[in-house]
Short mmCIF file of N, CA and C in Angstrom, two decimals:
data_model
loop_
_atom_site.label_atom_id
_atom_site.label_comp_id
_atom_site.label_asym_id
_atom_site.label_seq_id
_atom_site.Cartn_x
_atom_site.Cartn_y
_atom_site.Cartn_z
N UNK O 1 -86.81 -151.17 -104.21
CA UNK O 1 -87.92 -150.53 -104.93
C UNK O 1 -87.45 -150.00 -106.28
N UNK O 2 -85.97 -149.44 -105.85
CA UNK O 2 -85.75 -148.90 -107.17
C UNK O 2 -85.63 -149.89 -108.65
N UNK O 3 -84.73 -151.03 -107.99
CA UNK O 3 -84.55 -151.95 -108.56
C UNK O 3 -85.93 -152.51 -109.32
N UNK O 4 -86.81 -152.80 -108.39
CA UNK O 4 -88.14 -153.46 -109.04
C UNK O 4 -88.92 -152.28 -110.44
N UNK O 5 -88.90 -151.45 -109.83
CA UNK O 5 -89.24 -150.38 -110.72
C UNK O 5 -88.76 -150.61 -112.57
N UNK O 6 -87.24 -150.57 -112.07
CA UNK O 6 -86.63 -150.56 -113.40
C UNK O 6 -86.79 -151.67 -113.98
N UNK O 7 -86.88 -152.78 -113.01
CA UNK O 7 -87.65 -153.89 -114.28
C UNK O 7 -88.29 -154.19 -114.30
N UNK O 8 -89.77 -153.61 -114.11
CA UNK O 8 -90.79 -153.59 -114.39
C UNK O 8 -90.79 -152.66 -115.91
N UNK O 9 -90.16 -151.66 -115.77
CA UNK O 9 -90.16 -150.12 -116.96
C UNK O 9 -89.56 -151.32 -117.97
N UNK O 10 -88.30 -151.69 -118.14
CA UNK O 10 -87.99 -152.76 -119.09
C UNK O 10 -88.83 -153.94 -119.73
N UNK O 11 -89.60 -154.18 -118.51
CA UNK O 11 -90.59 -155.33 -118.94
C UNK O 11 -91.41 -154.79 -120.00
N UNK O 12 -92.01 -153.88 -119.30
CA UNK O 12 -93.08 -152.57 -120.40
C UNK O 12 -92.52 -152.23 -121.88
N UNK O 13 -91.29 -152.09 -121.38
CA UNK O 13 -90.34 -151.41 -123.11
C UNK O 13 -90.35 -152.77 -123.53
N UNK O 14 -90.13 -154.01 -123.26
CA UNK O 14 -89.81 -155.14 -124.11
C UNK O 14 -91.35 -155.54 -124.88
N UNK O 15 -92.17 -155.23 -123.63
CA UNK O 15 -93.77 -156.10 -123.91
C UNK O 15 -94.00 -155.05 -125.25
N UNK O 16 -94.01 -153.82 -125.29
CA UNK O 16 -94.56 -152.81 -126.25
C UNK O 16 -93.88 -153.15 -127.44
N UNK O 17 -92.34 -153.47 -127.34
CA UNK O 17 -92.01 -153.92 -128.97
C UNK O 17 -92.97 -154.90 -129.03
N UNK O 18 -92.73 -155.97 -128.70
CA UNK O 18 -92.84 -157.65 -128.86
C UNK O 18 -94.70 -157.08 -129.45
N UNK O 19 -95.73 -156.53 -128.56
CA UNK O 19 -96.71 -156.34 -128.52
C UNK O 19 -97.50 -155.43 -129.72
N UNK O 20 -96.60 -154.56 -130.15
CA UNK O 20 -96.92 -153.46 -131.18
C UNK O 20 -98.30 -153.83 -131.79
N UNK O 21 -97.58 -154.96 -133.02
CA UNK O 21 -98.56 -155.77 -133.67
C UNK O 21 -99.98 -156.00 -133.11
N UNK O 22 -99.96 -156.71 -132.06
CA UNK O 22 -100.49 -157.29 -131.43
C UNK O 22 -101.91 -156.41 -131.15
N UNK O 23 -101.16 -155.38 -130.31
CA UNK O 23 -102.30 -154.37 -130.62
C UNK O 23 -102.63 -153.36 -131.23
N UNK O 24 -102.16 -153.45 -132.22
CA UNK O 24 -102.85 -152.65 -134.06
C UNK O 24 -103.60 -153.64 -134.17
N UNK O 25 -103.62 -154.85 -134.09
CA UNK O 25 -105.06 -155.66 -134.41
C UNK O 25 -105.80 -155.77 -133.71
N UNK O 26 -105.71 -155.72 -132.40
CA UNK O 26 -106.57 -155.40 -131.10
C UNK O 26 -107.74 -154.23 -131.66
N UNK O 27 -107.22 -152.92 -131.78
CA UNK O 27 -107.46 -151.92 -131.66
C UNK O 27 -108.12 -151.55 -133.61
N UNK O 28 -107.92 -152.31 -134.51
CA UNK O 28 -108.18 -152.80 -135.47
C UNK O 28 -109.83 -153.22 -135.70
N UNK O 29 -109.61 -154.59 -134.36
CA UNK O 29 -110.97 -155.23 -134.04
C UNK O 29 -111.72 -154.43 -133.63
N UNK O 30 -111.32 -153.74 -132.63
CA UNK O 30 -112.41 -152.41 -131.63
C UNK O 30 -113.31 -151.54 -132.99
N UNK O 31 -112.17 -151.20 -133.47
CA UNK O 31 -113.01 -150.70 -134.94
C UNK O 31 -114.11 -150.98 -135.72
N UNK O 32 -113.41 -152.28 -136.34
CA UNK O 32 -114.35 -153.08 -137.24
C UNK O 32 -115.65 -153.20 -136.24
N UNK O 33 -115.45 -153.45 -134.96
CA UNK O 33 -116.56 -153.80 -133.65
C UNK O 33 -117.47 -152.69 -133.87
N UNK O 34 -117.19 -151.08 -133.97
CA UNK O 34 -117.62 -150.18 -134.02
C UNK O 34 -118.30 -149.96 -135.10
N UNK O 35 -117.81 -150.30 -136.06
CA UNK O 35 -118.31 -149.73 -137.32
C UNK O 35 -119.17 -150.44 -137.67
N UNK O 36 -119.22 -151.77 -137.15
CA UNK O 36 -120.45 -152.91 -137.16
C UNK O 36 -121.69 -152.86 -136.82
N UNK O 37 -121.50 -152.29 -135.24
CA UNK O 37 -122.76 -151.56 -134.34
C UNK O 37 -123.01 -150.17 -135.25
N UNK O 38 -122.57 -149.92 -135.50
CA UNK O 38 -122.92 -148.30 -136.44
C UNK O 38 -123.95 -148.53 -137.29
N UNK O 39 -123.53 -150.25 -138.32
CA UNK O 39 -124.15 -149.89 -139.24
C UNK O 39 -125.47 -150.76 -138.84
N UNK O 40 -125.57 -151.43 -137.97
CA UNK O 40 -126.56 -152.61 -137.26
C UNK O 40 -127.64 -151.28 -137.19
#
């Protein structure tokens, strides 16, 4: 368990670098999405 744990937590720390980007534009879109319906 312990074992699985810790690489799962690693998986997470690797996915979040690799991912950063990824979702600043995600979360980017949600925006623009928002501000769209706002002005609709």
């Amino acid at each position: 368990m312990r074992v699985a744990a810790l690489l799962l937590a690693v998986e997470m720390a690797i996915n979040l670098k690799l991912n950063l980007r990824g979702d600043f534009k995600k979360i980017c879109v949600k925006i623009a999405e928002r501000v769209n319906l706002a002005a609709i």
